[in-house]
Amino acid sequence: MEVTDIGNKEEGKVWHRKPTPGRSVLVTVVRTAQQNKTVRFLHVAFDTTGDSFLAGDHHGNIYLFDISRNRFRLVQKTGQACTALAFSLRRTTEFLVALADYTIKCFDKDTKQLVSWMRGHEGAVSSISVHSSGRYAITTSSDTAQLWDLDTFQRKRKLNIRQSVGIQRVFFLPLSNTILSCFSDDSIFAWESDTLFCKYQLPVPDSGPRISYKAFAVTRDGKSLAAGGRSNLLHLWCLDSQRLLRVIQMPAQVRTVRQLEFLPDSFDGGANQTLGVLSQDGAMRFINIHTCRLLFHMGSADEAVGAVAVGPNGRHIAAIMDNGSINVYSVQSLTQELNKPPPSQVAVVSGGEADQNLSGIKMKVKSEGVQRPARSSGRRTQVKMLRAPAASSAEDKENELPAGLNKKRLVALLKAFGEFPAKYRMFVWRSLLCLPENHAAYSSLTDKGLHSAFLTLHDQYPIKSHKLQRGLQRVLSALAHWAAIFAEVEYLPLVAFPFVKLFQNNPMLCFEVVATVIVNWCQHWFEYFPNPPLNILSMAENVLAHHDQELLQHLVDCGVTSQLYVWPLLETLFSEVTTRDEWLRLFDNVFSNHPSFLLMACVAYVISCREPLLLCSQKKDFEYFFHHRNNLDVGAMIKEAYRIAGSTPADIHPRTMLSDFTALTSGQYPVFNQYPEFIVEYQSRERERIRLQEMEYLKERQELSALRADFVRRQAEEKAYYAQQELLQKAEEHRRNILAQEEDKLAQQRTKLAAMKRELKVRELHLLDATRRRFLKHQQEQQASQIHRLDQEISRKMDLREQETAAAVQDLEVRQMELEAQRKRLEQDLLKEQERVGRAVEEEVLLKMREAERADESYSELLHSAESNLQALEESLAEAYQLGLESDWQREVLERLQRVDAEQERKRERLAQLQRQTLAEEGRLAHTVREVAGRKWDDVMSSRAQLQEQRLASSAAETEGERQRKVESAGPSGGLLHRPAASVAAKGVNTATGGGSSTTQRQGGANMVCLNSSSPSGSSSTNFSLDRGRAHLDSSERELLKEIRELRQKLAARAREGSSASSPSVHALSSVPQ
């Protein structure tokens, strides 16, 4: 056994020395990375030819191993471990890879390009199943299965299940449109792939232990299903009848089945019989599912097998070992001891009695101990095989057929039952005809493509099924490429069609069957080409003449020759006059006998229909009879054919003129030249000439058709042009009418819109006017409230001043009363001390008089300062009111001007004029205020002059009184009497001027006047003059305020008149932001 380490190579040889014949393991492939670490291979998958397989390791590298060419190469680096591999059947260069990130990618192994990327799974993809047509694929994970279209790489359907029921596997059945889904509860459903209609469900066995299916395998014909799981029992199901055929019990070493694979065989017709069972101990045992015999096994405890892939042609097996390497096994080497004759003694060791729980269908696997050569040094895999019994005689050797069949026994079986079993008919036919299955030779024929003679086959022979049509074209083209005459034979499609319909899924077998029939049962047919085979027809006519002379004479009398009653049966191979089952039954006997039996069958058919033929007299009736089905017992006809074959004399028997059966050669097909080559060549040349003439005619016809089409097209275009122009004119008129209507509607809408705009404008003006009125009213209310507050403030101050004046008067009266009481007390004291202070009082009176004059001067100054202060207060108050008015109006005017400037530029002149008028009004208002202030000042000055005159008059009166008192005091008594009074007055003045009283200066001056007067009348006159001056000032102040109020009202009225004169101006002014 050779070990190949591919390492980091991207391509190279699989083995460096050719494997020794007889070794079961051809090569062991390993891959070591850096530091001699082994990179494990995870999955393998064969292509459709079975000569190449893909292998993926856990580093994400995908390798292609070509066993036939002894080459390997790296086709892709995915960067992550793969979980499943599969080839695309339609495009042989593409393959599918399921990766660890739950995605499926499609790559091309030749270009190494990514074809597509499919996403949708939420778990690791465990298997990929591709439909036999290569158009669809099913990917399965633990929670879902998804159906993909490999043409568009789009997801078509998705199977979701409950979490409690997991999916074990979902896959396509071979050669059908059925999808099989297997779940963890051992339930198995079959679905139609196109409609996803549930076709059936396999019943779960009630008796026996539960297996818990984990592994599944289906035969190539899709009729049997093997299932295994956590047990050493295998269930074998028949999918046609949906019943359990048998339960197979594996040896005791098998506790769990990990994988099941059927081993294909070229001669079993897809009904595979050898099943490989991979168990938990790493050994894969191959058993016969019918005999339940253990044939051989591979792998052991030391070299455990982890996963297996079997080639479609059944020649190689690729096994992934537990150590991560790949072992490539040769099935021929594994089964070579099965084909050897057994030794003289064979000891058969069988198991115990079968378990009776499953109604007798449970069987144990039996193994036979055989002697084998010693194990070679190449670590050859141990096998256990069942040897077939040896032939007993030379005659049996002659009757031996491929796949272990015996022709003598088959003929006996056929004579006993009249036909072969339908299940094994194809297998028996392949054995009887000894088909070589030359794949390479057939591929070389099909690679030439469709023959030119059959390109228009569908016109001559229209077939409803496109698949059958293409299959018939392929087979006929291959026959024409094999021999040139078959391109000229007109009835060849009639000969090949039954076999094409029967072998439509295997075109190579169909070709070989048709070729074998032509070589053996169509002998001497083409010697008189292109005429019917007159020699063969003469043989049949001679046989008919020997067995039924009357019928032949009737046919001759009616002018019917063998070309009418034999040749239609031969050129269609009875397919027109028999049903499918009758045809199959007939050819079971044809293929089992000498090629001359076909002619005997034709004679037997004519003789079996003797009665209706004797009644026919017209030629067209005979033609109809031999081209349509008739009420005929095929079994009786076959028996008549055997009778005729056995009773026909040797001199006229076709056996003497026809050769025995000759099988097709293996490797290459034989040369077929049993036809007049010059005629075929002449017809080929004629046909080629006719084809060229037809091509020229078709070319001219095509040109003429193109010219006619061009003329028709131009005529149609011209007609369409004028029609289009007419339509365009109508459309233009219609469009103009529509535009006129739309313009009318638009004018009406514009009128309505203008009316609405006017209405909205009026409403807006009304709203603005109302807003302006509300604003002016608000301003007036604010101004009125402000004037009211000022009036209240003035009245409050006036009341406070009157209260202060009344309090001062009361204080003066109280003070006067106190002074009067004091005066009386002092007079009493002075009367007691008149004598002591007489002179001193007189001197003091003079001194005090001078002080009184100074006090009068200070009083006048105080009075003047009080008057000036009062005038300043009045002026500041008037100025404050005036400034308030000016600031309010200026602010309003400025705001209006700003609004007008921002809104309408053309109003600026009007606003300037309004501003000049406002300034003029303000000037007149200031002039009026100045005039009022002047009049007020004049009033104040006149009041001050009057007060000065009163003071002068009072001082003159006082001077006159002093003079009188001096005159009266000339006597001693008079002087004594007046001096105390003068001293008292002087003291009072001194007390009034030097005292720390809390009254104002104006009140102190009044007290001084009262104290300086010599009588009560003088004091009261002085007090009256002061009160009258204050009252006059208050009345003047009230009159000034009244005039100011009236002036402000006049200005407000003028402003309202000006605003009402131009409402747009008012609108512009009011819209300016504050």
PDB file of C-alpha atoms in Angstrom, residues 435-445 508-509 511-512 664-670:
ATOM      1  CA  LEU A 435     -23.979  -5.805 -23.798  1.00  0.00           C
ATOM      2  CA  PRO A 436     -20.335  -4.639 -23.478  1.00  0.00           C
ATOM      3  CA  GLU A 437     -21.154  -1.183 -22.048  1.00  0.00           C
ATOM      4  CA  ASN A 438     -18.460   0.618 -24.012  1.00  0.00           C
ATOM      5  CA  HIS A 439     -18.717   3.988 -22.323  1.00  0.00           C
ATOM      6  CA  ALA A 440     -15.732   5.509 -24.092  1.00  0.00           C
ATOM      7  CA  ALA A 441     -16.813   4.316 -27.549  1.00  0.00           C
ATOM      8  CA  TYR A 442     -20.366   5.531 -27.019  1.00  0.00           C
ATOM      9  CA  SER A 443     -19.095   8.885 -25.740  1.00  0.00           C
ATOM     10  CA  SER A 444     -16.989   9.293 -28.876  1.00  0.00           C
ATOM     11  CA  LEU A 445     -20.134   8.771 -30.971  1.00  0.00           C
ATOM     12  CA  MET A 508     -25.947   3.976 -23.881  1.00  0.00           C
ATOM     13  CA  LEU A 509     -27.754   0.722 -23.129  1.00  0.00           C
ATOM     14  CA  PHE A 511     -27.864   2.265 -28.311  1.00  0.00           C
ATOM     15  CA  GLU A 512     -26.180  -1.074 -27.647  1.00  0.00           C
ATOM     16  CA  LEU A 664     -20.967  -6.562 -29.710  1.00  0.00           C
ATOM     17  CA  THR A 665     -17.254  -6.428 -29.119  1.00  0.00           C
ATOM     18  CA  SER A 666     -15.915  -4.914 -25.913  1.00  0.00           C
ATOM     19  CA  GLY A 667     -13.929  -1.695 -26.012  1.00  0.00           C
ATOM     20  CA  GLN A 668     -14.905  -0.679 -29.551  1.00  0.00           C
ATOM     21  CA  TYR A 669     -18.013  -1.433 -31.555  1.00  0.00           C
ATOM     22  CA  PRO A 670     -17.635  -3.708 -34.610  1.00  0.00           C
TER      23      PRO A 670
END
